[in-house]
Each structure stands twice: as C-alpha cells, then as structure tokens.
XYZ file of C-alpha atoms in Angstrom:
636
model
C 38.321 59.532 -10.991
C 35.548 60.256 -8.592
C 36.419 61.605 -5.192
C 36.411 59.193 -2.304
C 33.116 58.895 -0.432
C 30.871 60.365 -3.179
C 28.730 57.240 -3.444
C 27.837 54.249 -1.218
C 28.943 50.790 -2.479
C 26.106 48.542 -3.613
C 25.258 45.162 -2.064
C 27.462 42.358 -3.364
C 25.839 40.032 -5.919
C 27.930 37.071 -7.182
C 25.923 36.940 -10.406
C 26.920 40.490 -11.441
C 30.437 41.320 -12.519
C 32.287 43.471 -9.987
C 32.947 47.004 -11.284
C 36.468 48.376 -11.285
C 37.574 49.383 -7.855
C 37.997 53.046 -7.049
C 41.498 53.638 -5.726
C 41.831 55.335 -2.398
C 44.675 57.372 -1.086
C 46.395 55.428 1.669
C 49.485 56.871 3.328
C 52.548 54.651 3.228
C 55.084 55.231 5.968
C 58.766 54.863 5.153
C 61.915 56.311 6.663
C 63.056 59.680 5.488
C 66.676 59.874 4.406
C 66.863 63.484 3.378
C 65.490 66.762 4.530
C 63.020 67.982 1.994
C 59.683 69.492 2.676
C 57.977 69.437 -0.643
C 57.937 67.197 -3.735
C 58.560 68.440 -7.231
C 55.504 69.218 -9.195
C 56.891 67.891 -12.489
C 55.343 64.449 -13.191
C 58.347 63.258 -15.205
C 60.758 64.134 -12.424
C 58.539 62.459 -9.875
C 58.465 59.273 -11.958
C 62.261 59.190 -12.181
C 62.630 59.808 -8.477
C 60.416 56.870 -7.327
C 62.593 55.060 -4.739
C 61.710 51.327 -4.684
C 58.982 49.071 -6.170
C 57.977 47.810 -2.766
C 57.205 51.285 -1.637
C 55.000 51.950 -4.676
C 52.875 48.836 -4.281
C 49.751 50.817 -4.944
C 49.291 53.521 -7.565
C 47.468 55.676 -5.098
C 50.113 55.462 -2.386
C 51.603 58.754 -1.153
C 54.797 59.004 0.823
C 54.523 61.008 3.991
C 57.931 62.028 5.270
C 58.917 63.784 8.432
C 60.254 67.330 8.348
C 63.286 66.461 10.472
C 65.622 63.436 10.511
C 65.050 60.708 13.067
C 66.999 60.727 16.317
C 69.976 58.465 16.706
C 68.125 56.235 19.213
C 65.371 55.462 16.731
C 67.397 55.547 13.525
C 70.409 53.238 13.546
C 73.691 54.946 12.935
C 75.079 52.127 10.766
C 72.266 52.358 8.276
C 73.426 53.876 5.065
C 70.972 56.298 3.589
C 69.479 55.317 0.296
C 70.042 58.010 -2.335
C 66.695 57.262 -3.810
C 65.033 58.185 -0.536
C 66.066 61.772 -0.989
C 64.120 62.027 -4.197
C 60.742 63.499 -3.863
C 57.659 61.275 -4.327
C 54.909 62.244 -6.741
C 51.710 63.302 -5.150
C 48.690 62.789 -7.498
C 46.198 65.575 -7.497
C 42.834 64.721 -5.930
C 39.774 64.369 -8.187
C 37.885 67.113 -6.381
C 39.503 70.296 -5.103
C 37.268 70.430 -2.063
C 38.756 67.265 -0.590
C 42.480 67.544 0.243
C 44.633 65.187 2.268
C 45.728 66.669 5.573
C 49.376 67.518 5.769
C 51.559 65.852 8.351
C 52.812 67.880 11.239
C 56.363 69.100 10.762
C 57.520 68.065 14.232
C 56.039 64.535 14.260
C 58.926 62.002 14.171
C 58.082 58.641 12.587
C 59.642 55.290 13.322
C 60.383 52.837 10.548
C 57.560 50.268 10.354
C 58.251 46.663 9.286
C 57.534 45.819 5.671
C 54.320 43.789 5.231
C 52.641 41.782 2.497
C 50.062 43.340 0.224
C 46.557 43.441 1.578
C 44.022 41.396 -0.490
C 41.460 43.242 -2.513
C 38.723 44.655 -0.297
C 36.940 47.874 0.377
C 39.820 48.867 2.667
C 42.586 48.044 0.164
C 41.217 48.188 -3.384
C 43.044 46.637 -6.303
C 44.298 48.216 -9.494
C 42.001 49.815 -11.953
C 41.241 46.474 -13.639
C 40.241 44.850 -10.319
C 43.114 42.301 -10.034
C 46.221 42.018 -7.881
C 49.498 40.621 -9.171
C 50.079 37.079 -7.963
C 53.001 36.663 -5.553
C 56.050 34.879 -6.882
C 56.533 32.660 -3.849
C 53.819 31.540 -1.484
C 54.733 32.060 2.158
C 55.220 29.007 4.270
C 53.041 28.716 7.400
C 54.801 29.233 10.670
C 52.964 26.404 12.456
C 52.413 22.931 10.990
C 49.103 21.385 12.110
C 49.260 17.573 12.030
C 46.561 15.713 10.114
C 44.302 13.917 12.636
C 43.902 10.973 10.250
C 47.602 10.421 9.591
C 49.520 9.228 12.679
C 52.158 11.650 13.901
C 55.518 10.489 15.083
C 57.810 7.616 14.220
C 56.130 4.422 12.979
C 55.485 1.848 15.621
C 57.302 -1.441 15.330
C 55.337 -4.533 14.418
C 54.264 -6.735 17.238
C 54.610 -4.005 19.817
C 50.868 -4.043 20.603
C 50.797 -7.788 20.853
C 49.845 -8.803 24.335
C 48.939 -5.284 25.402
C 45.702 -5.055 27.369
C 42.818 -3.107 25.969
C 42.478 0.381 27.304
C 39.476 0.762 29.590
C 37.264 3.723 28.828
C 34.946 5.054 31.475
C 31.544 6.077 30.079
C 29.522 8.298 32.284
C 25.727 8.293 32.080
C 24.204 11.496 30.902
C 22.771 13.601 33.706
C 19.388 13.695 31.885
C 19.136 9.897 31.526
C 16.178 8.268 33.283
C 17.186 6.516 36.476
C 15.684 3.187 37.550
C 14.542 3.787 41.091
C 14.351 0.081 41.799
C 18.159 -0.063 41.626
C 18.220 1.938 44.844
C 16.666 -1.071 46.577
C 19.550 -3.378 45.739
C 20.985 -3.473 49.243
C 17.684 -3.062 51.080
C 15.580 -5.936 52.479
C 12.969 -5.259 49.764
C 15.304 -5.691 46.805
C 14.687 -9.390 46.116
C 10.912 -9.084 46.472
C 10.821 -5.990 44.288
C 12.843 -7.662 41.551
C 10.390 -10.560 41.505
C 7.444 -8.167 41.278
C 9.025 -6.226 38.442
C 9.789 -9.433 36.561
C 6.160 -10.514 36.814
C 5.015 -7.126 35.594
C 7.358 -7.262 32.595
C 6.033 -10.700 31.707
C 2.478 -9.374 31.922
C 3.331 -6.447 29.621
C 4.983 -8.803 27.151
C 1.925 -11.063 27.204
C -0.357 -8.076 26.599
C 1.740 -6.999 23.623
C 1.690 -10.523 22.220
C -2.077 -10.670 22.653
C -2.619 -7.432 20.743
C -0.390 -8.574 17.883
C -2.206 -11.909 17.640
C -5.630 -10.264 17.645
C -4.585 -7.870 14.891
C -3.423 -10.814 12.809
C -6.699 -12.660 13.392
C -8.700 -9.592 12.349
C -6.729 -9.190 9.144
C -7.160 -12.864 8.317
C -10.921 -12.692 8.851
C -11.162 -9.538 6.742
C -9.278 -11.273 3.924
C -11.626 -14.252 4.010
C -14.716 -12.038 3.930
C -13.380 -10.041 0.990
C -12.647 -13.289 -0.912
C -16.240 -14.471 -0.506
C -16.068 -16.863 2.477
C -19.079 -17.835 4.556
C -19.452 -16.552 8.105
C -18.937 -19.960 9.687
C -15.592 -20.417 7.934
C -14.435 -16.969 9.042
C -15.378 -17.589 12.665
C -13.676 -20.978 12.843
C -10.498 -19.592 11.268
C -10.298 -16.741 13.789
C -10.816 -19.155 16.664
C -8.012 -21.384 15.371
C -5.573 -18.455 15.173
C -6.320 -17.061 18.631
C -6.246 -20.433 20.379
C -3.130 -21.676 18.578
C -1.127 -18.615 19.662
C -2.225 -18.667 23.289
C -4.969 -15.993 23.352
C -7.698 -17.951 25.081
C -9.951 -15.218 26.498
C -11.479 -14.059 23.190
C -15.025 -13.720 21.841
C -15.842 -13.340 18.130
C -18.807 -11.405 16.735
C -19.485 -11.220 12.983
C -21.862 -9.273 10.786
C -22.112 -9.163 7.014
C -19.314 -6.556 6.788
C -17.559 -6.282 10.155
C -15.574 -8.408 12.598
C -15.366 -7.712 16.337
C -12.961 -9.373 18.779
C -13.522 -8.915 22.503
C -10.432 -9.629 24.587
C -11.275 -10.218 28.268
C -8.116 -11.381 30.113
C -7.977 -12.618 33.668
C -8.140 -9.671 36.057
C -5.444 -11.218 38.257
C -2.836 -10.402 35.608
C -3.687 -6.711 35.752
C -4.611 -6.433 32.058
C -7.524 -4.337 30.870
C -10.125 -5.814 28.515
C -10.698 -4.179 25.149
C -12.494 -4.746 21.842
C -11.053 -4.601 18.331
C -13.171 -4.199 15.201
C -12.436 -4.378 11.483
C -14.890 -3.287 8.766
C -14.852 -5.028 5.380
C -15.553 -2.225 2.908
C -14.808 -4.009 -0.367
C -15.037 -7.536 -1.725
C -13.800 -9.349 -4.808
C -14.496 -13.044 -5.267
C -11.219 -14.958 -5.335
C -11.590 -18.646 -4.549
C -7.883 -19.325 -5.124
C -7.014 -16.825 -2.396
C -9.645 -18.424 -0.167
C -8.023 -21.827 -0.680
C -4.613 -20.371 0.227
C -6.001 -18.879 3.453
C -7.670 -22.202 4.294
C -4.360 -24.066 3.927
C -2.614 -21.425 6.019
C -5.119 -21.948 8.839
C -4.602 -25.719 8.579
C -0.864 -25.307 9.124
C -1.474 -22.977 12.072
C -3.799 -25.565 13.608
C -1.128 -28.246 13.201
C 1.367 -26.039 15.069
C 3.888 -25.919 12.216
C 3.941 -22.138 11.785
C 4.916 -19.434 14.207
C 3.080 -16.150 14.143
C 5.732 -14.195 12.255
C 5.795 -16.703 9.410
C 1.980 -16.813 9.333
C 1.841 -13.024 9.052
C 4.308 -13.070 6.185
C 2.306 -15.742 4.371
C -0.920 -13.782 4.794
C 0.700 -10.699 3.264
C 1.756 -12.791 0.273
C -1.779 -14.134 -0.151
C -3.309 -10.662 -0.025
C -0.937 -9.399 -2.736
C -1.146 -12.496 -4.927
C -2.879 -11.779 -8.268
C -5.923 -13.711 -9.408
C -5.245 -16.818 -11.508
C -7.281 -15.584 -14.512
C -7.638 -12.125 -16.057
C -10.958 -10.341 -16.408
C -11.377 -11.405 -20.040
C -11.487 -15.039 -18.916
C -14.302 -14.197 -16.533
C -16.303 -12.711 -19.410
C -15.667 -15.623 -21.791
C -16.472 -18.407 -19.338
C -19.538 -16.584 -18.052
C -20.864 -16.783 -21.614
C -19.953 -20.486 -21.763
C -21.869 -21.104 -18.537
C -25.000 -19.443 -19.956
C -24.650 -21.334 -23.235
C -24.645 -24.619 -21.273
C -27.460 -23.514 -18.966
C -30.015 -22.421 -21.609
C -30.552 -25.964 -23.028
C -30.999 -27.194 -19.454
C -34.011 -24.849 -18.989
C -35.555 -25.781 -22.387
C -33.878 -23.500 -24.930
C -32.531 -24.377 -28.386
C -29.011 -23.963 -29.735
C -29.782 -20.645 -31.384
C -30.984 -19.299 -28.088
C -27.855 -20.765 -26.456
C -25.597 -18.894 -28.882
C -27.588 -15.666 -28.495
C -27.564 -16.025 -24.718
C -23.765 -16.450 -24.712
C -23.299 -13.268 -26.762
C -25.784 -11.438 -24.531
C -23.904 -12.573 -21.424
C -20.596 -11.345 -22.829
C -22.042 -7.890 -23.337
C -23.833 -7.897 -19.991
C -20.814 -9.109 -18.043
C -18.462 -6.672 -19.775
C -20.837 -3.795 -19.021
C -21.099 -4.872 -15.386
C -17.310 -4.996 -15.020
C -16.981 -1.514 -16.493
C -19.701 -0.180 -14.183
C -17.957 -1.741 -11.177
C -14.657 -0.145 -12.183
C -16.442 3.203 -12.465
C -17.618 2.708 -8.827
C -21.298 2.469 -9.689
C -23.428 0.905 -6.952
C -24.303 -2.725 -7.581
C -27.984 -2.018 -8.067
C -27.261 0.281 -11.033
C -24.692 -1.995 -12.685
C -27.204 -4.850 -12.443
C -29.910 -2.639 -13.931
C -27.680 -1.769 -16.917
C -27.030 -5.481 -17.531
C -30.721 -6.353 -17.382
C -31.516 -3.578 -19.891
C -28.936 -4.947 -22.353
C -30.181 -8.558 -21.995
C -33.798 -7.552 -22.555
C -33.002 -5.304 -25.522
C -31.079 -8.160 -27.193
C -34.095 -10.452 -26.755
C -36.389 -7.807 -28.244
C -34.054 -7.330 -31.201
C -33.928 -11.108 -31.808
C -37.726 -11.304 -31.802
C -37.991 -8.333 -34.199
C -35.586 -10.117 -36.574
C -37.781 -13.248 -36.365
C -35.044 -15.478 -35.059
C -36.180 -18.924 -33.857
C -35.601 -18.255 -30.179
C -37.694 -18.006 -27.067
C -37.222 -14.416 -25.734
C -37.902 -15.526 -22.158
C -35.137 -18.133 -22.279
C -32.689 -15.654 -23.827
C -33.388 -13.060 -21.164
C -33.199 -15.671 -18.391
C -29.812 -16.806 -19.699
C -28.571 -13.232 -20.136
C -29.359 -12.236 -16.566
C -28.365 -15.568 -15.000
C -24.968 -14.256 -13.944
C -26.607 -11.125 -12.523
C -29.082 -12.850 -10.223
C -27.822 -13.002 -6.600
C -29.104 -16.521 -6.046
C -25.739 -17.641 -4.633
C -25.963 -14.790 -2.135
C -29.380 -16.044 -1.133
C -27.936 -19.510 -0.536
C -25.081 -18.244 1.653
C -27.525 -16.045 3.567
C -29.681 -19.067 4.335
C -26.621 -21.028 5.419
C -25.592 -18.181 7.748
C -29.057 -18.160 9.283
C -28.907 -21.925 9.813
C -25.416 -21.802 11.324
C -26.372 -19.130 13.880
C -25.488 -15.807 12.209
C -28.839 -14.022 11.928
C -27.406 -10.518 11.581
C -25.125 -11.595 8.740
C -27.981 -13.452 7.083
C -30.237 -10.380 7.314
C -27.577 -8.164 5.768
C -27.025 -10.550 2.871
C -30.768 -10.952 2.296
C -31.105 -7.176 2.087
C -28.234 -6.790 -0.383
C -29.645 -9.618 -2.547
C -33.066 -7.921 -2.506
C -31.498 -4.706 -3.796
C -29.891 -6.610 -6.662
C -33.256 -8.163 -7.564
C -34.692 -4.656 -7.566
C -32.068 -3.630 -10.118
C -32.993 -6.628 -12.319
C -36.689 -5.728 -12.192
C -35.961 -2.074 -12.974
C -33.820 -3.046 -15.982
C -36.529 -5.299 -17.428
C -39.180 -2.605 -16.968
C -37.030 0.061 -18.652
C -36.229 -2.206 -21.637
C -39.899 -3.144 -22.162
C -40.918 0.519 -21.975
C -38.297 1.380 -24.600
C -39.715 -1.368 -26.842
C -43.218 0.022 -26.510
C -41.959 3.496 -27.440
C -40.257 2.006 -30.521
C -43.580 0.478 -31.627
C -42.617 -3.170 -31.195
C -45.298 -5.784 -30.768
C -46.049 -6.801 -27.206
C -44.074 -9.868 -26.263
C -44.981 -12.771 -24.069
C -41.674 -12.896 -22.316
C -43.003 -15.208 -19.624
C -43.438 -18.097 -22.048
C -41.507 -21.169 -20.882
C -39.327 -23.334 -23.077
C -40.652 -26.747 -24.030
C -37.663 -28.446 -25.694
C -36.294 -31.673 -24.235
C -32.688 -32.822 -24.630
C -31.083 -36.238 -23.947
C -30.011 -36.788 -20.331
C -26.417 -37.600 -21.276
C -26.160 -34.336 -23.214
C -27.596 -32.446 -20.276
C -25.137 -34.232 -17.954
C -22.223 -33.036 -20.088
C -23.662 -29.519 -20.244
C -24.135 -29.376 -16.456
C -20.551 -30.574 -15.914
C -19.206 -27.956 -18.324
C -21.358 -25.269 -16.676
C -19.971 -26.084 -13.219
C -16.381 -25.923 -14.476
C -17.047 -22.641 -16.301
C -18.458 -21.007 -13.200
C -15.397 -22.194 -11.237
C -13.228 -20.234 -13.688
C -15.456 -17.174 -13.189
C -14.999 -17.549 -9.419
C -11.173 -17.566 -9.877
C -10.395 -21.169 -8.953
C -7.429 -23.179 -10.207
C -7.534 -26.411 -12.177
C -7.740 -28.874 -9.244
C -10.809 -27.059 -7.941
C -12.213 -26.639 -11.481
C -12.100 -30.379 -12.143
C -13.583 -31.102 -8.730
C -16.492 -28.740 -9.469
C -17.192 -30.542 -12.741
C -17.195 -33.909 -10.969
C -19.519 -32.812 -8.178
C -21.881 -31.044 -10.639
C -22.257 -34.209 -12.692
C -22.933 -36.278 -9.568
C -25.513 -33.750 -8.393
C -27.319 -33.864 -11.732
C -27.419 -37.665 -11.506
C -29.181 -37.387 -8.124
C -31.491 -34.747 -9.654
C -32.588 -37.181 -12.391
C -33.060 -39.986 -9.843
C -35.245 -37.769 -7.657
C -37.348 -36.803 -10.671
C -37.877 -40.472 -11.495
C -39.017 -41.096 -7.939
C -41.570 -38.287 -8.248
C -40.885 -36.636 -4.881
C -42.087 -33.188 -6.043
C -40.702 -30.166 -7.843
C -39.636 -28.460 -4.631
C -37.926 -31.461 -3.033
C -36.006 -32.538 -6.139
C -33.608 -29.551 -5.963
C -33.244 -30.077 -2.200
C -32.256 -33.726 -2.677
C -29.725 -32.818 -5.357
C -28.343 -30.024 -3.144
C -27.875 -32.512 -0.287
C -25.794 -34.709 -2.566
C -23.784 -31.699 -3.736
C -23.112 -30.619 -0.137
C -22.068 -34.104 0.921
C -19.762 -34.798 -2.005
C -18.465 -31.240 -2.030
C -17.146 -31.493 1.513
C -15.504 -34.868 0.863
C -13.735 -33.668 -2.265
C -12.737 -30.361 -0.651
C -11.181 -32.225 2.259
C -9.114 -34.329 -0.118
C -7.704 -31.338 -2.035
C -7.240 -29.131 1.064
C -9.839 -26.512 0.104
C -12.906 -25.051 1.838
C -16.210 -26.702 0.949
C -17.698 -23.464 -0.407
C -15.180 -23.409 -3.278
C -16.551 -26.733 -4.572
C -20.200 -26.490 -3.548
C -21.125 -23.063 -4.889
C -20.237 -23.579 -8.598
C -21.631 -27.139 -8.495
C -25.172 -26.219 -7.420
C -25.910 -23.267 -9.733
C -27.773 -25.461 -12.203
C -30.332 -26.147 -9.459
C -31.283 -22.519 -8.970
C -34.675 -21.514 -10.380
C -33.407 -18.685 -12.579
C -36.178 -18.979 -15.181
C -38.852 -19.164 -12.513
C -37.480 -16.040 -10.873
C -37.458 -14.166 -14.155
C -41.032 -15.173 -15.028
C -42.180 -14.132 -11.566
C -40.370 -10.797 -11.737
C -41.796 -10.099 -15.209
C -45.319 -10.970 -14.172
C -45.018 -8.803 -11.077
C -43.568 -5.738 -12.832
C -44.766 -5.737 -16.480
C -47.945 -7.775 -16.762
C -50.430 -5.820 -14.659
C -52.968 -8.658 -14.780
C -50.470 -11.212 -13.449
C -49.404 -9.503 -10.245
C -50.718 -12.251 -7.972
C -49.195 -14.930 -10.164
C -45.913 -13.083 -10.028
C -46.012 -12.931 -6.233
C -46.832 -16.643 -6.077
C -43.943 -17.421 -8.399
C -41.546 -15.351 -6.277
C -42.680 -17.221 -3.183
C -42.141 -20.604 -4.866
C -38.702 -19.536 -6.047
C -37.786 -18.374 -2.538
C -38.923 -21.728 -1.097
C -36.766 -23.612 -3.607
C -33.753 -21.445 -2.788
C -34.210 -22.086 0.924
C -34.569 -25.816 0.246
C -31.332 -25.808 -1.786
C -29.423 -23.974 0.940
C -30.795 -26.259 3.616
C -29.888 -29.313 1.553
C -26.286 -28.103 1.135
C -25.963 -27.464 4.879
C -27.489 -30.865 5.659
C -25.138 -32.679 3.290
C -22.185 -30.826 4.806
C -23.252 -31.981 8.247
C -23.603 -35.590 7.082
C -20.078 -35.551 5.683
C -18.486 -34.157 8.849
C -17.963 -37.514 10.664
C -16.243 -38.866 7.569
C -14.001 -35.877 6.955
C -12.829 -35.918 10.581
C -11.100 -39.241 9.851
C -9.824 -38.255 6.412
C -6.598 -36.635 5.358
C -5.615 -34.538 2.438
C -4.646 -36.126 -0.866
C -1.251 -34.388 -0.841
C 0.957 -33.142 2.013
C 0.088 -29.620 3.013
C 3.566 -28.398 2.116
C 3.124 -29.528 -1.484
C -0.419 -28.273 -1.719
C 0.535 -24.869 -0.360
C 3.110 -24.268 -3.080
C 0.999 -25.734 -5.860
C 0.243 -23.154 -8.564
C -1.926 -25.185 -10.915
C-alpha cells in the first residue's frame, strides 16, 4: 500500500475503468469503556478484540480512545459498559515509516458522537480494495414527503361540487417592457375622437398599400410565366392589366422588353403612399403552350370576377409546377414527322422526306443535349446545321436519289428562328419596339449559327475530297394538291405536339392549317404574286386562328403559330444563306434572296396581325365552346 498523498489523482474519465481506491486512515470516534493506553501488538489478539461491526465499517479505521474516562455529566451513569470496548483495537502499520498518525492528547475528553450511515465512495471516503461498498439491507425512508404536482393532494372532491361555481378571475399584468400605445392616453381628452379617426384612416391606408404590393407581385409573376412559356408581348401586357384592375390597383403603368417586366405604381398623393417601381427579369424560357392556355383561362376567370387573389395565386403556382403534356422524345419524333411532311411541299421526293426525317431526329436530339449542357443557342444551332449538312453530303456520296438542298432545308427547318421573326414583327406592329428589336437580334444570332454550321460542314467535305455540290439547286417535283393538303394538315398538328399543346389545340391547328393552305392555292390561282400569296394565306390563318382559339378558350398564338409554318420561306432562306457564305460568286444573289425572304416574313406577320384584327369584332360577341370551369380542369 502506498502512503497517502504520494501521488495526485488523475482526471476522471467515464470511458476508463476506475482503479482500486487507496484506503485512507480516518479516525473513528467511539466512547471508551476502559482505561488502556496502548493496543496489543499481536494481530491475532487485535482481531479477536474487535468490538462491534458498526465500529469497523472501514478496514482502515483506527479507534482513538481517551486516556481517562468521561465525566459523569457527559457519560450517563446508567449506561452499562460494553466488555468489548475494553479490548484494544488493532492499529495497522503505515506503509511508509516517515508518515505517522499523530497521537491524541492524553487529557482530551471526547463525547460520544451519534452513529451515522456510511459515506458513499469518494475521494474523502474511499471504498474497499475492490472499489465497491456493500449495499444496505434497508433503504432509509425520507423524512419529508414531497407531493407530486401532477397528482392532486388531499381528499377527492365530490362530484358536482364545482357545478355552478364561477370561473376564477386571473389578473394579467402587462410586461413593463411592452410597447405602450400613446394614443390611449388621449381617451379622455377632447382630441381622442379625432385622433381615433385619423389612426383608423392611416391603418386603412397601410392595409391598402400592403394589398397593392401583393397584387403587383402576383401580376409580375404571372407576366414572367407567360413570357417563359412563349407568349407575345401584347398578351402579357393585357393579362397584367386585367390582374391589376380586377384587384383594385388602378394607378399602374406596364413597361415590357424582350426579357423584363416593369410595373410603376403611382398612387394618389392624398393617401400618403409613396410611388415605387417593381421589375422582374425573365432569364429562362421553355415553350409550353399547354401552360400558356392554362394561364389564359386563369386570366379569363379573374376578369369575370370569379376568383379572389389568394385562389388565383394558388392556381398560378399549380400551373408553374405542372409538367409538360409530352416528354422530350415526343418532341424529337414529331419534329421529324413535321419535316417529312414539309419536304414534299417544297418539291422533294419521298426518299428525301425519309432522309430529312432521320436528319431532323439527329439534329433535334443534338440540340436538346446541347441545351441541357447549357450551351448558348448559337452554338447548339451550329451543331445541328453541321449534322444536317454532313448527312446531305453523305447521301450524295452514296448516290441516293435526293436533292441535297431539299434535305438540308428540311434538316434545319426546326432550327430556323422564323417563328421568332414573326412574333418580333407582331410586337413592332402592336407598339413594342424594344421587344421587337431584342427578338430580331436574337433571331439574327441564330441565323449566324446556321450559316456557320453550313460553312463548317462544306469545308469538312472539301477536306475529305468530295466533289463540289450545288446545294442551292431547287426541287422541281410537283405533288397533287389533295396530298399536299393532307401533308400540310399533318405538319401543323405535328408542330403543335412539338410546342407542347394538348389534343383540342392539336386538332384546331390541323384544321386551321388546312384552311390556310386552301387560301394559299386560291391566291396562287389568282396570280397575285409570290410575295402576296403567303400574306393572303397568313391573313386567313390569323382570322380563323382567333375564332377557333376563342371557342376553345385558348390564346390565338397557340393556334396561329403552328398553322402558318408551312408558309415560311425556309428553302429560300437556306439558298440565300448558302449563296452568301459558300458560293463566293453569288454573294449579291444571296443578299437579294435574304432580302426577299425577309419581305415575305414581314408580309406573313403583318397578315396574321391583320387577320387577328379583323376577327376581333366577332370574338367580342362570341363565347367559349365549354364553360370555363370545365375547360380549366380539362386534361386532354
């Protein structure tokens, strides 16, 4: 055994087993019943003379006894001395001779202390050598019983005793740090009534300002959704005006560009509100005509006054999170079907139609992958043009009976931003010059990508040693008008699937496309000119498109845009681009062809806008084919 105090105890760690405790020598006081100064040194005699188990609770305990007996006042006379007390107590030798316990003074009388329970294991009262204390036989009962706050204390209350008793009133005092309304101090003053009226007016003004901000935020989000779904600027402006006026925000001005919406709120200065401007930037777009139809029907219900603002906000959130009706693979397949129907219309044969469909599948798939990889649109369009031109070169090298110009024109038909040109012209006509300029610029960049792709593919063919091709050669085949009518109808319906429309809109696009082709044939028979024939057909498409769209509760753009694509001069644009970029001796002819194509595009856009205007007096007196409630929940 090591002597006490030779080492410092380590810091307690619950993960490490506690070492055996080192016993310490603690004096135990007990009454002395006999006069003896020293204890016997024989261990066996000391063991036999141990007085009582309670006094030897610890193996290291040492009995310290007084030299003289206690006085009669301290020691009771009736107490019989215990014979065992006279026996000497064994004193264990210390581990080190240099540390000895001090001896008690001979003349120090001791009083008998009360017996106490064993002290738990600690550094002050260590346990046995194995580190454990013997468990007590009987647990002591507590002196004071603390009642459980959950369990009621006292005798149970009789039933019905609380019946009829009044509720106890509890006084709640306001916290001293709570904000005080100073206007309450004017309650008994002559200004109290006037001040209450002023405060009420101010609260109404604050509530109106909050309502105005919430309504403007909703209008901005709705306009952003329409822009991202591919809506025209005029439709976005009219929808925002409907929302703000229907919900009581009258002092609002709308300003649109090709990618941003600004709302200027200028309230009456007499209400004490400050004017401000809110702006939302449209940073991404994905054509979704089904979502555009849903937003259009939502605005119709707001205009009829059948929706409050909270319900309209909830519906808009549902529209924004609603998936597209067709997956991406359907877009690729029906884009190829559109090209297969379009190539015979521009003079190609069936072999070229099949090759153009396969080329479009590859081109469209590559464009989708490039868009997912966040490539800019100019580069994704360039990759598609390279693939379409390389396929045409490979078909010519294999001596297939196809016209390479027609195959390339069909392969890049879905890449040409001719529809963007049309909407840009419509924006310029409807009074949105900034939006029109932005869309013209973006369409010009896409045309640049098409020209770059054709140039790169032709250069690769020259490096491979292929014979120079006359890609600008035009097709000369003629097909029956009824066959072309069926092909144009199928092409319009296929492009409606690519634009993510549902079956009611798809069938409407097929109907309007067929009617537009009938007007196209009639204008050709009249001989009004190559530039006016597309404009006349576009006027019919715009007129019929608005009538049909009104009947099925859809915006006119959803029906008009897929129905007029067969009128676009895709082959003329390709020949002009090729002559301007590849054939160095045909630069002027290429510029002239680009100018003619631009004139035709402007004539088509103007014809659509004119037909839309002609149909407006009729649609103002028309209703929808189905109730708006049924149309809104229709899912094709």
